[in-house]
């Protein structure tokens, strides 16, 4: 089972989040570079979380992320 975010991240979403949460100004070009990376990270975390049980040890999450990466055939 693979989990996905409801909406695709846009550079404007990245810029708005950076401005509102971190009080940082991110140029449009950099936000466009960051958006796909954040989307891939969010997808991996959501997919891994869906495979875990509420009672699983929280310290096992990094191992579960690595295992899920292997199952998805990712090399980076």
mmCIF file with all atom_site columns, C-alpha atoms in Angstrom:
data_model
loop_
_atom_site.group_PDB
_atom_site.id
_atom_site.type_symbol
_atom_site.label_atom_id
_atom_site.label_alt_id
_atom_site.label_comp_id
_atom_site.label_asym_id
_atom_site.label_entity_id
_atom_site.label_seq_id
_atom_site.pdbx_PDB_ins_code
_atom_site.Cartn_x
_atom_site.Cartn_y
_atom_site.Cartn_z
_atom_site.occupancy
_atom_site.B_iso_or_equiv
_atom_site.pdbx_formal_charge
_atom_site.auth_seq_id
_atom_site.auth_comp_id
_atom_site.auth_asym_id
_atom_site.auth_atom_id
_atom_site.pdbx_PDB_model_num
ATOM 1  C CA . UNK A 1 1  ? 0.000  0.000  0.000  1.00 0.00 ? 1  UNK A CA 1
ATOM 2  C CA . UNK A 1 2  ? 1.392  3.386  -0.957 1.00 0.00 ? 2  UNK A CA 1
ATOM 3  C CA . UNK A 1 3  ? 0.153  6.586  0.642  1.00 0.00 ? 3  UNK A CA 1
ATOM 4  C CA . UNK A 1 4  ? 0.095  9.866  -1.225 1.00 0.00 ? 4  UNK A CA 1
ATOM 5  C CA . UNK A 1 5  ? -0.443 13.446 -0.254 1.00 0.00 ? 5  UNK A CA 1
ATOM 6  C CA . UNK A 1 6  ? -3.783 14.853 -1.357 1.00 0.00 ? 6  UNK A CA 1
ATOM 7  C CA . UNK A 1 7  ? -2.358 17.775 -3.286 1.00 0.00 ? 7  UNK A CA 1
ATOM 8  C CA . UNK A 1 8  ? 0.847  18.199 -5.228 1.00 0.00 ? 8  UNK A CA 1
ATOM 9  C CA . UNK A 1 9  ? 3.274  20.553 -3.532 1.00 0.00 ? 9  UNK A CA 1
ATOM 10 C CA . UNK A 1 10 ? 3.884  23.733 -5.456 1.00 0.00 ? 10 UNK A CA 1
ATOM 11 C CA . UNK A 1 11 ? 6.644  26.297 -5.113 1.00 0.00 ? 11 UNK A CA 1
ATOM 12 C CA . UNK A 1 12 ? 4.034  28.676 -3.695 1.00 0.00 ? 12 UNK A CA 1
ATOM 13 C CA . UNK A 1 13 ? 3.169  26.131 -0.992 1.00 0.00 ? 13 UNK A CA 1
ATOM 14 C CA . UNK A 1 14 ? 6.852  25.828 -0.060 1.00 0.00 ? 14 UNK A CA 1
ATOM 15 C CA . UNK A 1 15 ? 7.289  29.610 -0.015 1.00 0.00 ? 15 UNK A CA 1
ATOM 16 C CA . UNK A 1 16 ? 4.142  30.131 2.061  1.00 0.00 ? 16 UNK A CA 1
ATOM 17 C CA . UNK A 1 17 ? 5.123  27.480 4.600  1.00 0.00 ? 17 UNK A CA 1
ATOM 18 C CA . UNK A 1 18 ? 8.647  28.880 4.912  1.00 0.00 ? 18 UNK A CA 1
ATOM 19 C CA . UNK A 1 19 ? 7.287  32.388 5.396  1.00 0.00 ? 19 UNK A CA 1
ATOM 20 C CA . UNK A 1 20 ? 4.548  31.472 7.895  1.00 0.00 ? 20 UNK A CA 1
ATOM 21 C CA . UNK A 1 21 ? 6.306  28.794 9.943  1.00 0.00 ? 21 UNK A CA 1
ATOM 22 C CA . UNK A 1 22 ? 10.009 29.617 9.757  1.00 0.00 ? 22 UNK A CA 1
ATOM 23 C CA . UNK A 1 23 ? 9.845  33.337 8.890  1.00 0.00 ? 23 UNK A CA 1
ATOM 24 C CA . UNK A 1 24 ? 12.199 32.647 5.967  1.00 0.00 ? 24 UNK A CA 1
ATOM 25 C CA . UNK A 1 25 ? 12.000 34.026 2.448  1.00 0.00 ? 25 UNK A CA 1
ATOM 26 C CA . UNK A 1 26 ? 12.592 31.356 -0.215 1.00 0.00 ? 26 UNK A CA 1
ATOM 27 C CA . UNK A 1 27 ? 13.144 32.468 -3.831 1.00 0.00 ? 27 UNK A CA 1
ATOM 28 C CA . UNK A 1 28 ? 10.694 31.050 -6.398 1.00 0.00 ? 28 UNK A CA 1
ATOM 29 C CA . UNK A 1 29 ? 13.467 29.153 -8.218 1.00 0.00 ? 29 UNK A CA 1
ATOM 30 C CA . UNK A 1 30 ? 14.705 27.470 -5.028 1.00 0.00 ? 30 UNK A CA 1
ATOM 31 C CA . UNK A 1 31 ? 11.158 26.635 -3.965 1.00 0.00 ? 31 UNK A CA 1
ATOM 32 C CA . UNK A 1 32 ? 10.663 24.911 -7.334 1.00 0.00 ? 32 UNK A CA 1
ATOM 33 C CA . UNK A 1 33 ? 13.758 22.784 -6.630 1.00 0.00 ? 33 UNK A CA 1
ATOM 34 C CA . UNK A 1 34 ? 12.678 21.957 -3.080 1.00 0.00 ? 34 UNK A CA 1
ATOM 35 C CA . UNK A 1 35 ? 9.040  21.020 -3.803 1.00 0.00 ? 35 UNK A CA 1
ATOM 36 C CA . UNK A 1 36 ? 9.694  17.616 -5.480 1.00 0.00 ? 36 UNK A CA 1
ATOM 37 C CA . UNK A 1 37 ? 12.196 16.677 -2.767 1.00 0.00 ? 37 UNK A CA 1
ATOM 38 C CA . UNK A 1 38 ? 9.741  17.475 0.021  1.00 0.00 ? 38 UNK A CA 1
ATOM 39 C CA . UNK A 1 39 ? 6.992  15.630 -1.838 1.00 0.00 ? 39 UNK A CA 1
ATOM 40 C CA . UNK A 1 40 ? 9.182  12.507 -2.157 1.00 0.00 ? 40 UNK A CA 1
ATOM 41 C CA . UNK A 1 41 ? 10.110 12.649 1.524  1.00 0.00 ? 41 UNK A CA 1
ATOM 42 C CA . UNK A 1 42 ? 6.478  13.097 2.589  1.00 0.00 ? 42 UNK A CA 1
ATOM 43 C CA . UNK A 1 43 ? 5.415  10.204 0.372  1.00 0.00 ? 43 UNK A CA 1
ATOM 44 C CA . UNK A 1 44 ? 8.060  7.911  1.892  1.00 0.00 ? 44 UNK A CA 1
ATOM 45 C CA . UNK A 1 45 ? 7.083  8.856  5.449  1.00 0.00 ? 45 UNK A CA 1
ATOM 46 C CA . UNK A 1 46 ? 3.344  8.433  4.802  1.00 0.00 ? 46 UNK A CA 1
ATOM 47 C CA . UNK A 1 47 ? 3.879  5.088  3.069  1.00 0.00 ? 47 UNK A CA 1
ATOM 48 C CA . UNK A 1 48 ? 6.070  3.817  5.909  1.00 0.00 ? 48 UNK A CA 1
ATOM 49 C CA . UNK A 1 49 ? 3.679  5.061  8.592  1.00 0.00 ? 49 UNK A CA 1
ATOM 50 C CA . UNK A 1 50 ? 0.832  3.188  6.900  1.00 0.00 ? 50 UNK A CA 1
ATOM 51 C CA . UNK A 1 51 ? 2.800  -0.056 7.334  1.00 0.00 ? 51 UNK A CA 1
ATOM 52 C CA . UNK A 1 52 ? 3.292  0.409  11.078 1.00 0.00 ? 52 UNK A CA 1
ATOM 53 C CA . UNK A 1 53 ? 0.945  -0.306 13.954 1.00 0.00 ? 53 UNK A CA 1
ATOM 54 C CA . UNK A 1 54 ? 0.094  2.241  16.632 1.00 0.00 ? 54 UNK A CA 1
ATOM 55 C CA . UNK A 1 55 ? 1.742  -0.051 19.196 1.00 0.00 ? 55 UNK A CA 1
ATOM 56 C CA . UNK A 1 56 ? 5.060  -0.333 17.306 1.00 0.00 ? 56 UNK A CA 1
ATOM 57 C CA . UNK A 1 57 ? 8.119  1.054  19.049 1.00 0.00 ? 57 UNK A CA 1
ATOM 58 C CA . UNK A 1 58 ? 8.743  4.642  17.806 1.00 0.00 ? 58 UNK A CA 1
ATOM 59 C CA . UNK A 1 59 ? 12.481 3.981  17.680 1.00 0.00 ? 59 UNK A CA 1
ATOM 60 C CA . UNK A 1 60 ? 11.875 1.437  14.925 1.00 0.00 ? 60 UNK A CA 1
ATOM 61 C CA . UNK A 1 61 ? 10.632 4.092  12.490 1.00 0.00 ? 61 UNK A CA 1
ATOM 62 C CA . UNK A 1 62 ? 14.081 4.798  10.937 1.00 0.00 ? 62 UNK A CA 1
ATOM 63 C CA . UNK A 1 63 ? 14.550 1.067  10.325 1.00 0.00 ? 63 UNK A CA 1
ATOM 64 C CA . UNK A 1 64 ? 11.064 0.868  8.828  1.00 0.00 ? 64 UNK A CA 1
ATOM 65 C CA . UNK A 1 65 ? 11.899 3.805  6.522  1.00 0.00 ? 65 UNK A CA 1
ATOM 66 C CA . UNK A 1 66 ? 15.059 2.040  5.339  1.00 0.00 ? 66 UNK A CA 1
ATOM 67 C CA . UNK A 1 67 ? 13.208 -1.245 4.853  1.00 0.00 ? 67 UNK A CA 1
ATOM 68 C CA . UNK A 1 68 ? 10.447 0.515  2.924  1.00 0.00 ? 68 UNK A CA 1
ATOM 69 C CA . UNK A 1 69 ? 13.037 2.237  0.746  1.00 0.00 ? 69 UNK A CA 1
ATOM 70 C CA . UNK A 1 70 ? 14.494 -1.164 -0.094 1.00 0.00 ? 70 UNK A CA 1
ATOM 71 C CA . UNK A 1 71 ? 11.024 -2.562 -0.878 1.00 0.00 ? 71 UNK A CA 1
ATOM 72 C CA . UNK A 1 72 ? 10.280 0.396  -3.138 1.00 0.00 ? 72 UNK A CA 1
ATOM 73 C CA . UNK A 1 73 ? 13.556 -0.184 -4.998 1.00 0.00 ? 73 UNK A CA 1
ATOM 74 C CA . UNK A 1 74 ? 15.004 3.199  -4.106 1.00 0.00 ? 74 UNK A CA 1
ATOM 75 C CA . UNK A 1 75 ? 18.766 3.561  -4.079 1.00 0.00 ? 75 UNK A CA 1
ATOM 76 C CA . UNK A 1 76 ? 19.038 7.067  -2.616 1.00 0.00 ? 76 UNK A CA 1
#
